mmCIF file of C-alpha atoms in Angstrom:
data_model
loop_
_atom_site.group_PDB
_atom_site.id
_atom_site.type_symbol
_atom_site.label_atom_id
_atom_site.label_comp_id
_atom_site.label_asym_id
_atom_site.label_seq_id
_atom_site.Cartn_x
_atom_site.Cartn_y
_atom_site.Cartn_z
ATOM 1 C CA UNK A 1 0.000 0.000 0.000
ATOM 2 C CA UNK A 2 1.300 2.898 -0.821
ATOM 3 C CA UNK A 3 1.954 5.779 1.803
ATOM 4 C CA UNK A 4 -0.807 8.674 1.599
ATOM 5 C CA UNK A 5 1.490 10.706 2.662
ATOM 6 C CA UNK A 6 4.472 10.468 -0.673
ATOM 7 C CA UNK A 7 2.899 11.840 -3.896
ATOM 8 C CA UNK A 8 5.058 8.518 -5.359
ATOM 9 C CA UNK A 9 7.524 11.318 -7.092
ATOM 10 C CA UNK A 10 10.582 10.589 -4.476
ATOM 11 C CA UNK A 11 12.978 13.903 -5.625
ATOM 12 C CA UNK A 12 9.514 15.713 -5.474
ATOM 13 C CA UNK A 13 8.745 14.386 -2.113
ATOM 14 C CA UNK A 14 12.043 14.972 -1.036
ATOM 15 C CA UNK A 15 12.470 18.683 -2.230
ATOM 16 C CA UNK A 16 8.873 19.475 -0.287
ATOM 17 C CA UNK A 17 10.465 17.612 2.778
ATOM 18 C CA UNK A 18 13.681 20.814 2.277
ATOM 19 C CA UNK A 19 11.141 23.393 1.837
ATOM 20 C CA UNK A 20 9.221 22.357 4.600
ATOM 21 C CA UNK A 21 11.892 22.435 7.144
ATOM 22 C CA UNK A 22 13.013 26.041 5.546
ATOM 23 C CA UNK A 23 9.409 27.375 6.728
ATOM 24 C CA UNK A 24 10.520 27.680 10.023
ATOM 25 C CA UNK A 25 13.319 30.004 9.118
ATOM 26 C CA UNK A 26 17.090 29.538 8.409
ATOM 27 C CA UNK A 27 18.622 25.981 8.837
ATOM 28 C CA UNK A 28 22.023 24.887 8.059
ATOM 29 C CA UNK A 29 22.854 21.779 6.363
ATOM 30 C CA UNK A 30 23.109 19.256 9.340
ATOM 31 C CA UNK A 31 19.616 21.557 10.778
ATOM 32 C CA UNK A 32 18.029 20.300 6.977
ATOM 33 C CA UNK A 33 19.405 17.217 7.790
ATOM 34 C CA UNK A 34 17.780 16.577 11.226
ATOM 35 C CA UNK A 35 14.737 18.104 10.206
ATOM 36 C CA UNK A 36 14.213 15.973 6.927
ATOM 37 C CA UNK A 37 15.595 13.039 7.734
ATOM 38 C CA UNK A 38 17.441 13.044 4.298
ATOM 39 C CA UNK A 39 20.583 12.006 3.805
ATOM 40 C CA UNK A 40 23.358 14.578 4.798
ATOM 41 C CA UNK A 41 24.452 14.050 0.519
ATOM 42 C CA UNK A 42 20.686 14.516 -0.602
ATOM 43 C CA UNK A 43 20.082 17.475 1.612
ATOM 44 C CA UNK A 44 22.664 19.239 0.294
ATOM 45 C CA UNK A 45 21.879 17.951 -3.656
ATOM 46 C CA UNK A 46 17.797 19.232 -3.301
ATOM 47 C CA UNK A 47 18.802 22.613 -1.511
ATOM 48 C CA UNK A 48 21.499 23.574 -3.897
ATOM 49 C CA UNK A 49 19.167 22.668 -6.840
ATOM 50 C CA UNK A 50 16.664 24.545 -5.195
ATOM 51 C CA UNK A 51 18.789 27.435 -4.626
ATOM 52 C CA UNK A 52 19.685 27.247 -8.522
ATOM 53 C CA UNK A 53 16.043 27.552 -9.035
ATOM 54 C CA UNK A 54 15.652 30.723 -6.553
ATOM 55 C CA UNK A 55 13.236 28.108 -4.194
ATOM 56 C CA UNK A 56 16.031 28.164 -1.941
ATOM 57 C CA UNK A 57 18.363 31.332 -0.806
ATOM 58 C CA UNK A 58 21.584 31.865 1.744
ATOM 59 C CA UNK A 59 21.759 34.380 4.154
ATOM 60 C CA UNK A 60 24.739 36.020 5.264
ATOM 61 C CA UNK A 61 25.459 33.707 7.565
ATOM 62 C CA UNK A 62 25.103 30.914 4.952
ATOM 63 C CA UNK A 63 22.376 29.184 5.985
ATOM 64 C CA UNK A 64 19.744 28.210 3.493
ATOM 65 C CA UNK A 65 16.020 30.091 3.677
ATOM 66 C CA UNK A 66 12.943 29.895 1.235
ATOM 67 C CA UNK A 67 13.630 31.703 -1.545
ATOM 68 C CA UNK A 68 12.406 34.970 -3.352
ATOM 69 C CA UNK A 69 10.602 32.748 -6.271
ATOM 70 C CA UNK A 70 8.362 31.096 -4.091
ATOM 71 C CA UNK A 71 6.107 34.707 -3.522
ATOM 72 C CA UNK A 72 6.770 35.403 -7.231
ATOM 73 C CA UNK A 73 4.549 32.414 -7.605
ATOM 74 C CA UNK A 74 2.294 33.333 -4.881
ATOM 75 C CA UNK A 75 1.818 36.391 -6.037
ATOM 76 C CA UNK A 76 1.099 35.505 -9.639
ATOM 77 C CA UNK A 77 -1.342 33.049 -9.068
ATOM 78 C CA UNK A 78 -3.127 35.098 -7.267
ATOM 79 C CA UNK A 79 -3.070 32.929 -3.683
ATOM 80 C CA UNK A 80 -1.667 36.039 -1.999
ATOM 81 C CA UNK A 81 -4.546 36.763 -0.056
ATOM 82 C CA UNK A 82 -2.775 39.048 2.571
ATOM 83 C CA UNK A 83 -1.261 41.393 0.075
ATOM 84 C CA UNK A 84 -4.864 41.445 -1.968
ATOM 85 C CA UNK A 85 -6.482 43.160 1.159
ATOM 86 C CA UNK A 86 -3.537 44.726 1.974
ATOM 87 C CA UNK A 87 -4.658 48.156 -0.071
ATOM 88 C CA UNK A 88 -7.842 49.386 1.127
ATOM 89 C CA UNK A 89 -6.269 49.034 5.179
ATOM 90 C CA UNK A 90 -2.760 50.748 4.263
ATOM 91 C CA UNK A 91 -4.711 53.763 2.951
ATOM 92 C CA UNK A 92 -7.567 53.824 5.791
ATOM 93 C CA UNK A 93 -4.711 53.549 8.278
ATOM 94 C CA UNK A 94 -2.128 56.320 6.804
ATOM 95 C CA UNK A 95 -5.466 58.797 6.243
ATOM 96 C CA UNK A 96 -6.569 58.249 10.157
ATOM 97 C CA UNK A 97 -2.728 58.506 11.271
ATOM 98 C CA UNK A 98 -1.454 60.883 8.802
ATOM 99 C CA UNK A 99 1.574 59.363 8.515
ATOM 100 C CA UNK A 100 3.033 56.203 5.689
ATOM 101 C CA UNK A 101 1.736 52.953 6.370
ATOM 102 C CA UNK A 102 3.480 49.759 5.860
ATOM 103 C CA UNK A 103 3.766 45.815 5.314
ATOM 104 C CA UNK A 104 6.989 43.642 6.266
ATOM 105 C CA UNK A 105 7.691 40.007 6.473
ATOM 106 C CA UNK A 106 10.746 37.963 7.700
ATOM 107 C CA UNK A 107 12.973 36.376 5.179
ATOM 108 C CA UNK A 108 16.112 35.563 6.643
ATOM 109 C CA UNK A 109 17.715 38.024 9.079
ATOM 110 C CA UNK A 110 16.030 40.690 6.607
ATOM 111 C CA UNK A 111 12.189 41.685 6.489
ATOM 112 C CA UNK A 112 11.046 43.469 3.470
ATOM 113 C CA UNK A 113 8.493 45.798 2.706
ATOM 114 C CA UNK A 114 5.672 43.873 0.926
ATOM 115 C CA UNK A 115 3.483 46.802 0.606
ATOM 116 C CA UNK A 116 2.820 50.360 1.305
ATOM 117 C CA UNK A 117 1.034 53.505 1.502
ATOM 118 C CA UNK A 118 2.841 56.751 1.659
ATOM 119 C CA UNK A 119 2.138 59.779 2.587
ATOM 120 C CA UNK A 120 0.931 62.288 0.328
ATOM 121 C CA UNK A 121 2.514 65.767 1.536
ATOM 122 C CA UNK A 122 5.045 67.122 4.106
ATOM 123 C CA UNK A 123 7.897 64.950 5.697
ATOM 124 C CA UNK A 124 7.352 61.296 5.400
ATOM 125 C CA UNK A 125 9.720 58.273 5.776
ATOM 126 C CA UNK A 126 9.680 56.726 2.227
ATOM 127 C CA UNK A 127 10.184 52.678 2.204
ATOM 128 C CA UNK A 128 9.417 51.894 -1.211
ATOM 129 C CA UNK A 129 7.833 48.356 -1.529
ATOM 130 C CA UNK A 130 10.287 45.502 -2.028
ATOM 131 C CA UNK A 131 13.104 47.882 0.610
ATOM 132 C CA UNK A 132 15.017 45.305 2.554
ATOM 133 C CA UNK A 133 15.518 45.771 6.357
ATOM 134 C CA UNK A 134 17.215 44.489 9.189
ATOM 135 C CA UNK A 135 15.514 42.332 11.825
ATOM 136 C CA UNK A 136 17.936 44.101 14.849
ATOM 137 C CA UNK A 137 15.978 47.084 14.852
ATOM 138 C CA UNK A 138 12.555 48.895 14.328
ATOM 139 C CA UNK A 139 9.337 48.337 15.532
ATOM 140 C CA UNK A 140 8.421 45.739 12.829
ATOM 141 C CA UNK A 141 11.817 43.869 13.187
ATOM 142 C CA UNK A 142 10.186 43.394 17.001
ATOM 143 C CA UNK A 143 7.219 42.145 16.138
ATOM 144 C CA UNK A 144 8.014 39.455 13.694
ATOM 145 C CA UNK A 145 10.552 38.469 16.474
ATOM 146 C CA UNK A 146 8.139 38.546 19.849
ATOM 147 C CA UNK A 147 6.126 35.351 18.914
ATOM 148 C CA UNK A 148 9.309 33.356 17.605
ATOM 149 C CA UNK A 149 9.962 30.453 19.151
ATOM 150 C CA UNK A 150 12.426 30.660 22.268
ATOM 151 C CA UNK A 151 14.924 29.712 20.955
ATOM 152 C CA UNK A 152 14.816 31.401 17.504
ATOM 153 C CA UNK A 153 13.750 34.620 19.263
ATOM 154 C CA UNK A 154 16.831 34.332 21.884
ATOM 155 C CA UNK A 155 19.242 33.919 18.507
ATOM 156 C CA UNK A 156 17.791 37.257 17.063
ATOM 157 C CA UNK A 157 18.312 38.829 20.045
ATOM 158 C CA UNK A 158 22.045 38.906 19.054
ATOM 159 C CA UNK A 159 23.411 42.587 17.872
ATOM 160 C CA UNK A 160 19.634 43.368 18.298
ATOM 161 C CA UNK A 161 18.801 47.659 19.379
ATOM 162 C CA UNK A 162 16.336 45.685 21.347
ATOM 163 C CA UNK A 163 16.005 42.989 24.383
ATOM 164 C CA UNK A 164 14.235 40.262 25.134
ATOM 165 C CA UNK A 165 12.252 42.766 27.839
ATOM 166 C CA UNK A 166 11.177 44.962 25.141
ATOM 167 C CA UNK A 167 9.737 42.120 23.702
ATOM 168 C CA UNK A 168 8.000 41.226 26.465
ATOM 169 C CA UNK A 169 6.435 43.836 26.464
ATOM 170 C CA UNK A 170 5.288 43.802 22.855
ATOM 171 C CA UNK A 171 3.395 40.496 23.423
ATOM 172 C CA UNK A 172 2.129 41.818 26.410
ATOM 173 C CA UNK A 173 0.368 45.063 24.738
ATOM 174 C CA UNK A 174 0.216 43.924 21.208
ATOM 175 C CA UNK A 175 2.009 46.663 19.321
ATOM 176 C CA UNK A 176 6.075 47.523 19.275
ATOM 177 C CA UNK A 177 7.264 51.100 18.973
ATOM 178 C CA UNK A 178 10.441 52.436 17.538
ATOM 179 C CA UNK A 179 12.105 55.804 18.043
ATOM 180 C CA UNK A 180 15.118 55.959 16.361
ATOM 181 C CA UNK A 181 15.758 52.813 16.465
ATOM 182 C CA UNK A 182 16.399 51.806 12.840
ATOM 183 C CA UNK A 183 17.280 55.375 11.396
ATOM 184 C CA UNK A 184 17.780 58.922 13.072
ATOM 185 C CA UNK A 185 14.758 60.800 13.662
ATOM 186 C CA UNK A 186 12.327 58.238 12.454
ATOM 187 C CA UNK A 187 9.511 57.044 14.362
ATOM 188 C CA UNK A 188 7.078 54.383 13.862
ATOM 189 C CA UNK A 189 4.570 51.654 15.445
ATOM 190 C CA UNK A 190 3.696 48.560 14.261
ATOM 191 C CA UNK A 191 1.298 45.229 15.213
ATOM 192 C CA UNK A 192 1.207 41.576 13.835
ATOM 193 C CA UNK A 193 -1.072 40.288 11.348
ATOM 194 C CA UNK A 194 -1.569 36.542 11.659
ATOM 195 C CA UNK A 195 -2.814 34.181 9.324
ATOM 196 C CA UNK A 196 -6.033 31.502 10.455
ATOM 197 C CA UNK A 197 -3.250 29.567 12.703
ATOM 198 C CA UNK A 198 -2.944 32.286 14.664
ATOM 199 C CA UNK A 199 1.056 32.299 13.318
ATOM 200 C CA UNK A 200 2.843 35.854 12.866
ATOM 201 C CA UNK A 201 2.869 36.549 8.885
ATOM 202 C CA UNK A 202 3.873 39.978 9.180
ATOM 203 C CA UNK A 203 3.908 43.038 10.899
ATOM 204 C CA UNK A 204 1.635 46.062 9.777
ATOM 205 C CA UNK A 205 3.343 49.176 10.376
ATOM 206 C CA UNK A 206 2.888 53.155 10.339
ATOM 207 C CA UNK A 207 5.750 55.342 10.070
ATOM 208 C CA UNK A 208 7.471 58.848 10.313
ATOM 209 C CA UNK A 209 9.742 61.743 11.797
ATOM 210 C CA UNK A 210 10.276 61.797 15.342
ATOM 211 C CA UNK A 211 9.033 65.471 15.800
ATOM 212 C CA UNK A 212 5.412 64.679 14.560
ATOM 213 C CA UNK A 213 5.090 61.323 15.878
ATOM 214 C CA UNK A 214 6.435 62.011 19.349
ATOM 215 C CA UNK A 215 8.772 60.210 21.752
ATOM 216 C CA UNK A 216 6.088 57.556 22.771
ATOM 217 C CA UNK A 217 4.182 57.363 19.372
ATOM 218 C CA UNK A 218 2.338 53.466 20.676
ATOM 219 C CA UNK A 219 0.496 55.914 23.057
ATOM 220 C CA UNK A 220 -1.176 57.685 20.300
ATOM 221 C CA UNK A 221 -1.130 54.965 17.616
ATOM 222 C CA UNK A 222 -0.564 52.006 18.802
ATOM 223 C CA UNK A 223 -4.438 51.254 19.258
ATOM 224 C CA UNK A 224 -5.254 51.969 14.948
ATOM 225 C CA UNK A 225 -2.314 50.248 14.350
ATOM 226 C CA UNK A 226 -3.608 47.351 16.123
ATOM 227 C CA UNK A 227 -7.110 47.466 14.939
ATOM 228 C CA UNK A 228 -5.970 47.611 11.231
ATOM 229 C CA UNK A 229 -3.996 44.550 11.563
ATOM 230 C CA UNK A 230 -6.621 43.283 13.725
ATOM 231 C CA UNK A 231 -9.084 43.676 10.206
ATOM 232 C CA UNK A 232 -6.173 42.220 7.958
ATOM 233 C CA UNK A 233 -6.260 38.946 10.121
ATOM 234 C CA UNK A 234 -10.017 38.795 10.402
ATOM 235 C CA UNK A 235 -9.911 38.918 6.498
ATOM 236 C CA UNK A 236 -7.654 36.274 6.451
ATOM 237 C CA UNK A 237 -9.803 34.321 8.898
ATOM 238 C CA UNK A 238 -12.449 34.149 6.587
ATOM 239 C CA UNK A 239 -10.890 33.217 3.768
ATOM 240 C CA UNK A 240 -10.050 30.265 5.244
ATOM 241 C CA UNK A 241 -12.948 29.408 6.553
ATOM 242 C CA UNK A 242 -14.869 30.146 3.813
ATOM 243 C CA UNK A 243 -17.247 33.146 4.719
ATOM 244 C CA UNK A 244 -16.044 35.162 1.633
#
């Protein structure tokens, strides 16, 4: 009998096994290894293959991560549900806030803008969509790191402008703020947006100079921050359950 769980393609099977293991974030080649249960030859064959196919990328400290052609595909077929909604909530939340509103998810030790919504006049802090980003600072790098796992969230910690108290406290209120944390004289706030699992997919974020948003810019934001995300999940909820 065969098992239900093999599609009967073994390199297939195998190469889902590598990108499996790669969803929950960087792995080096003995972490693939003990993850897959491959063979420490056929681990390495599949990810480099998969790399050659842009499935599969390195960070900088080598290790291999999904790749930047899986969300091509995402995107193109139209299965991108979170950036499809994305729109309508960037613009309600930069018109309530008055300041540029923003999408980021984790890839690597990076997070990259995904999506956003700038502002229209005066001074705004421009990320243009696609903008790459460290993870060891900003409000956003916080909040895709607060609901890591322990021990993931302990390794970002390293050569982090934040500490593991900090992001305490982010889980605690729901929203991270940043005030010059990732750039001089920029301010911003940011929440998570989680898919039907209730998993972190990215971190919705508002952003902007220091002298209009304030020293402690959660106080005043931090609440539409966190109901716009809030709306972005919701959506997401009911996709998958079928309501829309």
């Amino acid at each position: 009998m065969e098992d239900s769980t093999t599609s009967g393609v073994g390199v297939l099977d195998k190469a889902a096994l590598v990108l499996g293991a790669l969803e929950a974030g960087p792995a080096t080649l003995a972490q693939l290894v003990s993850a897959t249960g491959l063979a420490r030859p056929t681990a390495h064959r599949l990810a480099v293959a998969l790399e050659y196919h842009r499935m599969v990328a390195r960070d900088m400290q080598g290790r291999f991560v999904l790749g930047p052609r899986l969300q091509e595909l995402a995107s193109s077929a139209g299965e991108d549900r979170l950036l499809a909604a994305s729109m309508p909530v960037l613009k309600a939340l930069r018109d309530h806030t008055k300041e540029s509103s923003q999408i980021f998810r984790r890839q690597g030790d990076y997070r990259v803008c995904v999506a956003a919504s700038e502002r229209e006049m005066g001074l705004r802090d421009s990320i243009p969509v696609g903008a790459t980003l460290s993870m060891s600072a900003g409000s956003a790098a916080q909040v895709l790191l607060a609901w890591e796992e322990p021990d993931r969230l302990h390794r970002g910690l390293y050569g982090a402008s934040f500490n593991a108290t900090t992001l305490s406290q982010v889980r605690r209120r729901g929203w991270a703020q940043s005030v010059g944390e990732r750039e001089p004289g920029v301010a911003s706030v940011s929440a998570p947006v989680r898919g039907p699992s209730g998993r972190v997919l990215a971190a919705l974020s508002i952003s902007g100079p220091i002298e209009r948003m304030g020293r402690q810019p959660g106080r005043q934001h931090g609440p539409s921050v966190v109901a716009a995300a809030n709306r972005l999940s919701d959506f997401l909820r009911s996709v998958e359950d079928g309501e829309l």
